[in-house]
Coordinates of C-alpha atoms and ligand atoms in Angstrom, one line a residue:
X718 CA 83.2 28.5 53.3
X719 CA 85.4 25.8 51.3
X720 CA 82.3 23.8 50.5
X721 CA 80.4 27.2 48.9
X722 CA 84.1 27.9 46.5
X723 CA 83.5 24.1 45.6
X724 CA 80.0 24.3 45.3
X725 CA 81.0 27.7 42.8
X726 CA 83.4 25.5 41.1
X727 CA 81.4 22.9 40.1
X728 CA 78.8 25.3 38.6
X729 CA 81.3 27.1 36.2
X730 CA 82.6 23.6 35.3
X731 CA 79.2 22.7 35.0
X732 CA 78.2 25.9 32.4
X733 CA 81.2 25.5 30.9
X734 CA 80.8 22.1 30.2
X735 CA 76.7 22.3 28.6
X736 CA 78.3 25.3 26.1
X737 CA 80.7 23.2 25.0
X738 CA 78.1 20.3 24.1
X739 CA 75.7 23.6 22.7
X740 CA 79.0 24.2 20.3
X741 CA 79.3 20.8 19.2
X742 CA 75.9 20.3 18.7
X743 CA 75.0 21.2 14.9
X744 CA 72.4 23.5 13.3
X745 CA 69.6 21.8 12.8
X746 CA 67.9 22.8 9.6
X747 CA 64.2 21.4 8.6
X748 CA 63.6 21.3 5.1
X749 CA 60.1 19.9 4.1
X750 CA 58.8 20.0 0.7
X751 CA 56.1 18.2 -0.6
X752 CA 56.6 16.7 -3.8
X753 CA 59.1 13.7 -4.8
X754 CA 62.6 13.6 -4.0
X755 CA 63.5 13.3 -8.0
X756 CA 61.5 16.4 -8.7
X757 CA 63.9 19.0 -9.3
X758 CA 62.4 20.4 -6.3
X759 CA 63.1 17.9 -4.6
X760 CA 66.9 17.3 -6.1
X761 CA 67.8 20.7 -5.4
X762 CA 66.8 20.1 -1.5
X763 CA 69.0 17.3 -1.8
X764 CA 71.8 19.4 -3.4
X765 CA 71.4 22.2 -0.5
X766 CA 72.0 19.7 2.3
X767 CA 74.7 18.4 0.7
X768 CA 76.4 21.3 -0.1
X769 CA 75.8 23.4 2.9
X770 CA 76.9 20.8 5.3
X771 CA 80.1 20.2 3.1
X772 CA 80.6 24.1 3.4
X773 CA 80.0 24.2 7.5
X774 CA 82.0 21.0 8.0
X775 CA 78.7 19.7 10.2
X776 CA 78.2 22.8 12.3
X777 CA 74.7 22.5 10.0
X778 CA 72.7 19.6 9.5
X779 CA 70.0 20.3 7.0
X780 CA 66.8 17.5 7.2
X781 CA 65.0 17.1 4.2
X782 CA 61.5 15.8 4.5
X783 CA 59.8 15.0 0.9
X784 CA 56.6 14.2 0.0
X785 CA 54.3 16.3 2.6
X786 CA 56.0 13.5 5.1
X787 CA 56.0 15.9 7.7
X788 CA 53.4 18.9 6.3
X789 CA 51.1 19.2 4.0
X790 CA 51.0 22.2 1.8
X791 CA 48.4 23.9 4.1
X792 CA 50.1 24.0 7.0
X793 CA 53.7 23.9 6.0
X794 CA 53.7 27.9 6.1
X795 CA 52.1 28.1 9.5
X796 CA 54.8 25.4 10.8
X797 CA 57.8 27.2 9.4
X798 CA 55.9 31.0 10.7
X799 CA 55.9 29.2 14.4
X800 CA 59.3 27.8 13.7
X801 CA 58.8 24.2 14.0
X802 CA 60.6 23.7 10.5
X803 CA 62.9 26.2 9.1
X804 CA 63.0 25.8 5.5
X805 CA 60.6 25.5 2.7
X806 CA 60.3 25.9 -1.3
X807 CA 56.4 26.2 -1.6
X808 CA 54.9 26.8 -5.1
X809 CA 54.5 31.4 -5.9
X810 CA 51.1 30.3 -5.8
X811 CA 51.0 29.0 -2.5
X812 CA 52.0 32.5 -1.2
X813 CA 48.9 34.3 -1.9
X814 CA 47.7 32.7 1.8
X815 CA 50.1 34.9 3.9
X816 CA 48.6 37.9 2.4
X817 CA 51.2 38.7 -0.2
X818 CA 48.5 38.2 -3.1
X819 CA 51.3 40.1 -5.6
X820 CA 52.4 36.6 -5.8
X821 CA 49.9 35.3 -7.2
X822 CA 50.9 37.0 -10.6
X823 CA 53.2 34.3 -11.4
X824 CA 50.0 32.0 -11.8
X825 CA 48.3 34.5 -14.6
X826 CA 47.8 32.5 -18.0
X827 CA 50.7 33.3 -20.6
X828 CA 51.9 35.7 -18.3
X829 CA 55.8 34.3 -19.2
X830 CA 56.4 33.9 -22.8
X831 CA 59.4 31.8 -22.3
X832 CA 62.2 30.7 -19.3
X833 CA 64.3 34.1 -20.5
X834 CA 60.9 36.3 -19.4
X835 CA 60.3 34.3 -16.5
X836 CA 64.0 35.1 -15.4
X837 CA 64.1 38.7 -16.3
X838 CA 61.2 38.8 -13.7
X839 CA 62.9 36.9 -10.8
X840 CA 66.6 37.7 -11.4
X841 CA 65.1 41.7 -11.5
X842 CA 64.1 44.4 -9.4
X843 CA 60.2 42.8 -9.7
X844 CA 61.3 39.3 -8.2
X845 CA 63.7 40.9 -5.2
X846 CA 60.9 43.5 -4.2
X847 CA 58.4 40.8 -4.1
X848 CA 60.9 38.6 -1.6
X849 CA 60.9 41.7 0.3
X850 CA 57.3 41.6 1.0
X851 CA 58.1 38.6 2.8
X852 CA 60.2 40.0 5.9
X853 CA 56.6 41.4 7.8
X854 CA 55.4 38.0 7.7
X855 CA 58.3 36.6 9.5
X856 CA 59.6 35.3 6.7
X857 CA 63.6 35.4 4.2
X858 CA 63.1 34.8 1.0
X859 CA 66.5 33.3 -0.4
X860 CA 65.8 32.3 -4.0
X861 CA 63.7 31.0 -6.5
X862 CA 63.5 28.1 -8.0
X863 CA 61.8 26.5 -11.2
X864 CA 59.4 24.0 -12.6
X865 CA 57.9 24.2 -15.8
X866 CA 54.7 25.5 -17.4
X867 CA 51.7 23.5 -16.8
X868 CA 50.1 20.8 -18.6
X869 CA 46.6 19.4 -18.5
X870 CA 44.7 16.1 -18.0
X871 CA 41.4 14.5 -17.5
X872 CA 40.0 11.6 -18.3
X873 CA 38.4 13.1 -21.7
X874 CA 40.6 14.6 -24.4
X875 CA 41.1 18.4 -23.9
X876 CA 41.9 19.9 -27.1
X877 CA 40.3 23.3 -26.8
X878 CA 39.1 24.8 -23.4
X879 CA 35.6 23.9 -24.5
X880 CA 36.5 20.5 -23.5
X881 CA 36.7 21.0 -20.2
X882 CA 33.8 22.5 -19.2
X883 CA 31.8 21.3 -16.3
X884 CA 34.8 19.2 -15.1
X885 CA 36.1 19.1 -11.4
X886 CA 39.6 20.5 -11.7
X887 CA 42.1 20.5 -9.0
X888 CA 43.9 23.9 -8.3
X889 CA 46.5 25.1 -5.5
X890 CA 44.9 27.9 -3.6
X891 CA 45.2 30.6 -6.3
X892 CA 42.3 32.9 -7.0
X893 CA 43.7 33.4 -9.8
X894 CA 43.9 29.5 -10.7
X895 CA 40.1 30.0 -9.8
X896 CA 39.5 32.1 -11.9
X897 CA 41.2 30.6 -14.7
X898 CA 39.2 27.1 -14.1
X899 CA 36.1 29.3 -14.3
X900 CA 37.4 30.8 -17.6
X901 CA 37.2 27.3 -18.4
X902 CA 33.8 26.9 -17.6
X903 CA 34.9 24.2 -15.2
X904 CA 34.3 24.1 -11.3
X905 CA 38.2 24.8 -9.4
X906 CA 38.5 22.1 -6.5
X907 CA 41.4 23.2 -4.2
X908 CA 42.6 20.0 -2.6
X909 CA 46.4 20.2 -0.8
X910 CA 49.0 18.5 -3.3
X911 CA 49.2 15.0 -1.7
X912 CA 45.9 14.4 -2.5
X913 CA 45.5 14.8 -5.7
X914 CA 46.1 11.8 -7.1
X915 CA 44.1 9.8 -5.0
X916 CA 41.5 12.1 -5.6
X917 CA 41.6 11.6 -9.3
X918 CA 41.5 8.1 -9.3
X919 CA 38.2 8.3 -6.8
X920 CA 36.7 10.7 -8.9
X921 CA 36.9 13.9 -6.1
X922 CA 37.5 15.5 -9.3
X923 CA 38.1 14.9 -12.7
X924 CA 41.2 16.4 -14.0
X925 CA 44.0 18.5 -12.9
X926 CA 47.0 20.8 -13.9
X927 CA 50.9 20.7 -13.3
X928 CA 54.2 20.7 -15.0
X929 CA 55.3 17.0 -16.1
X930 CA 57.4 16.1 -13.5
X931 CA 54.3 16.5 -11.0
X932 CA 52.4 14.5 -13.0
X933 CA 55.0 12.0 -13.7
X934 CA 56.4 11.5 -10.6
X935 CA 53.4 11.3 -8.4
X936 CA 51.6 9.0 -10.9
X937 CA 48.7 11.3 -11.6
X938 CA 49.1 10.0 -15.2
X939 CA 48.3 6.5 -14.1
X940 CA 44.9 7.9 -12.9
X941 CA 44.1 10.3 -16.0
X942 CA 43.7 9.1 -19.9
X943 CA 44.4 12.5 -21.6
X944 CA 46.8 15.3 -20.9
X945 CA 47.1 18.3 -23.2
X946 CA 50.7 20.0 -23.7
X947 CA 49.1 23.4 -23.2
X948 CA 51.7 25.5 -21.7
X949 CA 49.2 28.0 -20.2
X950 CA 50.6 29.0 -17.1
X951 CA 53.6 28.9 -15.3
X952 CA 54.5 27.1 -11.5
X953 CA 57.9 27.7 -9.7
X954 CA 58.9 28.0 -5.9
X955 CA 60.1 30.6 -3.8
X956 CA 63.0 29.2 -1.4
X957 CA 62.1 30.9 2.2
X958 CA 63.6 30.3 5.7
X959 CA 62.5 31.6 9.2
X960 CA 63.0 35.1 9.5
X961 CA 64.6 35.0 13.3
X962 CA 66.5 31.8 12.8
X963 CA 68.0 32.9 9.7
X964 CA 69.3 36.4 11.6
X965 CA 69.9 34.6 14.5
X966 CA 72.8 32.3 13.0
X967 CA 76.5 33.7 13.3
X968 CA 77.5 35.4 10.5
X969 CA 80.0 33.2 8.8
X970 CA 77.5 30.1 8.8
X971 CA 75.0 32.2 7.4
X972 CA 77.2 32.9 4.4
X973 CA 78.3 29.6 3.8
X974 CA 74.8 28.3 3.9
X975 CA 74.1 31.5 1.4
X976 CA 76.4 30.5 -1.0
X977 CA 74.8 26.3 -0.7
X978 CA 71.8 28.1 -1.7
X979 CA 72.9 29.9 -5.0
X980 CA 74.9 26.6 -6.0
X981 CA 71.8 24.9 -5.3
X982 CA 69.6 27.0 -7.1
X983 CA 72.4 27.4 -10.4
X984 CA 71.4 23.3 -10.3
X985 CA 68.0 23.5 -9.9
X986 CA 67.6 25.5 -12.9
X987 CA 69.9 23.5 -14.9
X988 CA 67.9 20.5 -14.2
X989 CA 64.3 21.6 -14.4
X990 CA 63.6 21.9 -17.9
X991 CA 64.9 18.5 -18.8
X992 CA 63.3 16.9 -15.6
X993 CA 60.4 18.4 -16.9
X994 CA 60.7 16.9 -20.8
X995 CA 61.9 13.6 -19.4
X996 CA 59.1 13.1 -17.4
X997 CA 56.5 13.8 -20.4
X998 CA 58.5 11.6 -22.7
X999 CA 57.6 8.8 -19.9
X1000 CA 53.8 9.7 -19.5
X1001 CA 53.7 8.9 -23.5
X1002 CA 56.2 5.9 -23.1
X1003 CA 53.8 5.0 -20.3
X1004 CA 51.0 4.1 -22.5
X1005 CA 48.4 4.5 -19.9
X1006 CA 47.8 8.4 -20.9
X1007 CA 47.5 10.2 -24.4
X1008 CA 49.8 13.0 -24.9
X1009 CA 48.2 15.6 -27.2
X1010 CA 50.0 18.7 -28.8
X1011 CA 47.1 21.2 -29.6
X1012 CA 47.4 22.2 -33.1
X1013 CA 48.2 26.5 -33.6
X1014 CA 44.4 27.3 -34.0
X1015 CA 43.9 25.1 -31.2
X1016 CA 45.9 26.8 -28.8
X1017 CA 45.1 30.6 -30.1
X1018 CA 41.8 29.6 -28.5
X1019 CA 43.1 28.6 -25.5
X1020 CA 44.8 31.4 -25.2
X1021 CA 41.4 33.8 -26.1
X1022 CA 39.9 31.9 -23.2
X1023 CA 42.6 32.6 -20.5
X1024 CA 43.8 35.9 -21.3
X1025 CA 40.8 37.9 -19.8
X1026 CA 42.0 36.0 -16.6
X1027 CA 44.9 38.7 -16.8
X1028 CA 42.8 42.0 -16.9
X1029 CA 40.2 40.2 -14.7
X1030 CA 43.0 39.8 -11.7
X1031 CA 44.2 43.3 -11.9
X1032 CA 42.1 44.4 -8.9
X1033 CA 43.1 42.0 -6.7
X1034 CA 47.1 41.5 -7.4
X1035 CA 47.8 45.3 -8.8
X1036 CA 47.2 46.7 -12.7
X1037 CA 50.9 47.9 -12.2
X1038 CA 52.5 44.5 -11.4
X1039 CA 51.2 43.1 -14.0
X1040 CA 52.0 45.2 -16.7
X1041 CA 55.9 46.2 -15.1
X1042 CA 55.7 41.8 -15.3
X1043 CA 54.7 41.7 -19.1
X1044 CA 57.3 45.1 -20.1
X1045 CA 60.2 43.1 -18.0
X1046 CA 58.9 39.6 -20.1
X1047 CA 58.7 41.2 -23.3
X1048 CA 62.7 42.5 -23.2
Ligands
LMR746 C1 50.9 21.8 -6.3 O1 50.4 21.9 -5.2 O2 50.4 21.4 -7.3 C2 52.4 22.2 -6.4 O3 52.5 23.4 -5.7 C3 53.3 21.2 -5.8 C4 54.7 21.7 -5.9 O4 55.2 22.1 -4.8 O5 55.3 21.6 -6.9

């Protein structure tokens, strides 16, 4: 009898014992990205960590994995879906693949005039119904986050769209960025992000399109002689976590890690235009790449070439979208 009380004993002590080590142990956030830690992508990640395990005094520890070190772009949103990582920041255009091809608007040519438009769109009514879409998929979406508009390169000079037809152009998978290519008259390659510029240098394909600080800081520039300031399309991120993991957390953590991410993203956008000017001013200083400014007839016919893209896309991403996107960009 005395030995079944012990044996009783030692099994609460036991319990007791393993959810006290559960309680010490901290939250383990995975954050993988895939471009370079001084992206402001990548910087913002960094700012997130820092902040939100300041805010939980270590009851969170937030990983940040750069570079596609732990997934590549294609399977980054299956691994956070099956919960093996629990944060990610993938590109608006990379969001078309779960099914939610609304967001696929954000890659229409000249569809944001300026930052302000852009904003209006993701600080608004459009930009929090579109993170809504999100939640069937398994999937919070916490914030956005910025780039840049997108420049392009190749190894010939692209001053008008002319230029770049029958060239292999890397795209994200985007059929709108397919479409746009095809606009072009070129042939869209989609390859995932890490291997683009190792692809450019082998000749996979010729050219390529990203904001600066892509280019910059993954040395694509070292691999291509031209790039042309065209400003034709926009890329930014949508900050998204694991739908049950995020729920699951006790309330108070979950609102000190909500508060890491505005700070985080209030950064981010600080930092991302200049990042992105910065980094062209060091693909010119570089010398290994021409930097060409189209001239005003110049780009009027790049823009004659892309628009279409926008009425051509209406079918698959929503006539109504689109135009409640360009009345909110035109405010
Ligand atoms: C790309 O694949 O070109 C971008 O989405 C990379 C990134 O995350 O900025």
């Amino acid at each position: 009898m005395k030995l079944k009380f012990l044996a009783a004993a030692l099994a609460v002590a036991a319990t007791a014992a393993s959810a006290q080590a559960s309680a010490q142990r901290p939250i383990v956030i995975k954050f993988s990205h895939v471009v370079a830690p001084d992206t402001p992508k990548g910087q913002a990640a960094e700012r997130f960590k820092q902040v939100a395990e300041m805010l939980t005094h270590g009851r969170v520890k937030v990983e940040v994995y750069p570079n596609s070190q732990l997934y590549k772009d294609n399977d980054e949103m299956e691994a956070l879906q099956l919960g093996a990582v629990q944060m990610l920041a993938p590109s608006l255009a990379k969001f078309g693949r779960l099914g939610v091809r609304e967001f696929e608007a954000f890659d229409l040519p000249y569809i944001f005039p300026s930052k302000t438009a852009l904003y209006n769109v993701t600080e608004g009514e459009i930009g929090k119904s579109l993170l809504k879409k999100l939640e069937s998929r398994g999937i919070t979406g916490l914030a956005y986050w910025d780039n840049g508009f997108k420049v392009m390169s190749a190894n010939k000079s692209l001053r008008v769209p002319a230029d770049a037809k029958g060239l292999k152009m890397r795209i994200q998978l985007s059929s709108v960025l397919e479409a746009q290519m095809r606009a072009l008259g070129a042939y869209p390659q989609v390859l995932a992000f890490s291997e683009v510029t190792q692809a450019l240098k082998t000749g996979v394909v010729d050219g390529t399109e990203n904001p600066p600080s892509n280019m910059y800081t993954q040395k694509m520039h070292e691999v291509q002689k031209h790039v042309t300031v065209t400003n034709h399309g926009y890329l930014g991120y949508a900050v998204i976590v694991h739908k049950k993991f995020w729920d699951g957390l006790p309330a108070d953590i979950r609102g000190a890690l909500e508060k890491a991410m505005k700070e985080a993203t209030t950064f981010e956008k600080a930092i991302a235009q200049r990042d992105n000017d910065l980094a062209l001013e060091a693909i010119k200083k570089s010398g290994k790449t021409d930097v060409y400014v189209p001239s005003v007839k110049e780009q009027a016919e790049w823009r004659r070439v892309l628009m279409p893209v926008q009425k051509e896309m209406e079918a698959r991403i929503g006539k109504d979208l689109i135009s409640a996107i360009n009345k909110e960009a035109a405010k």
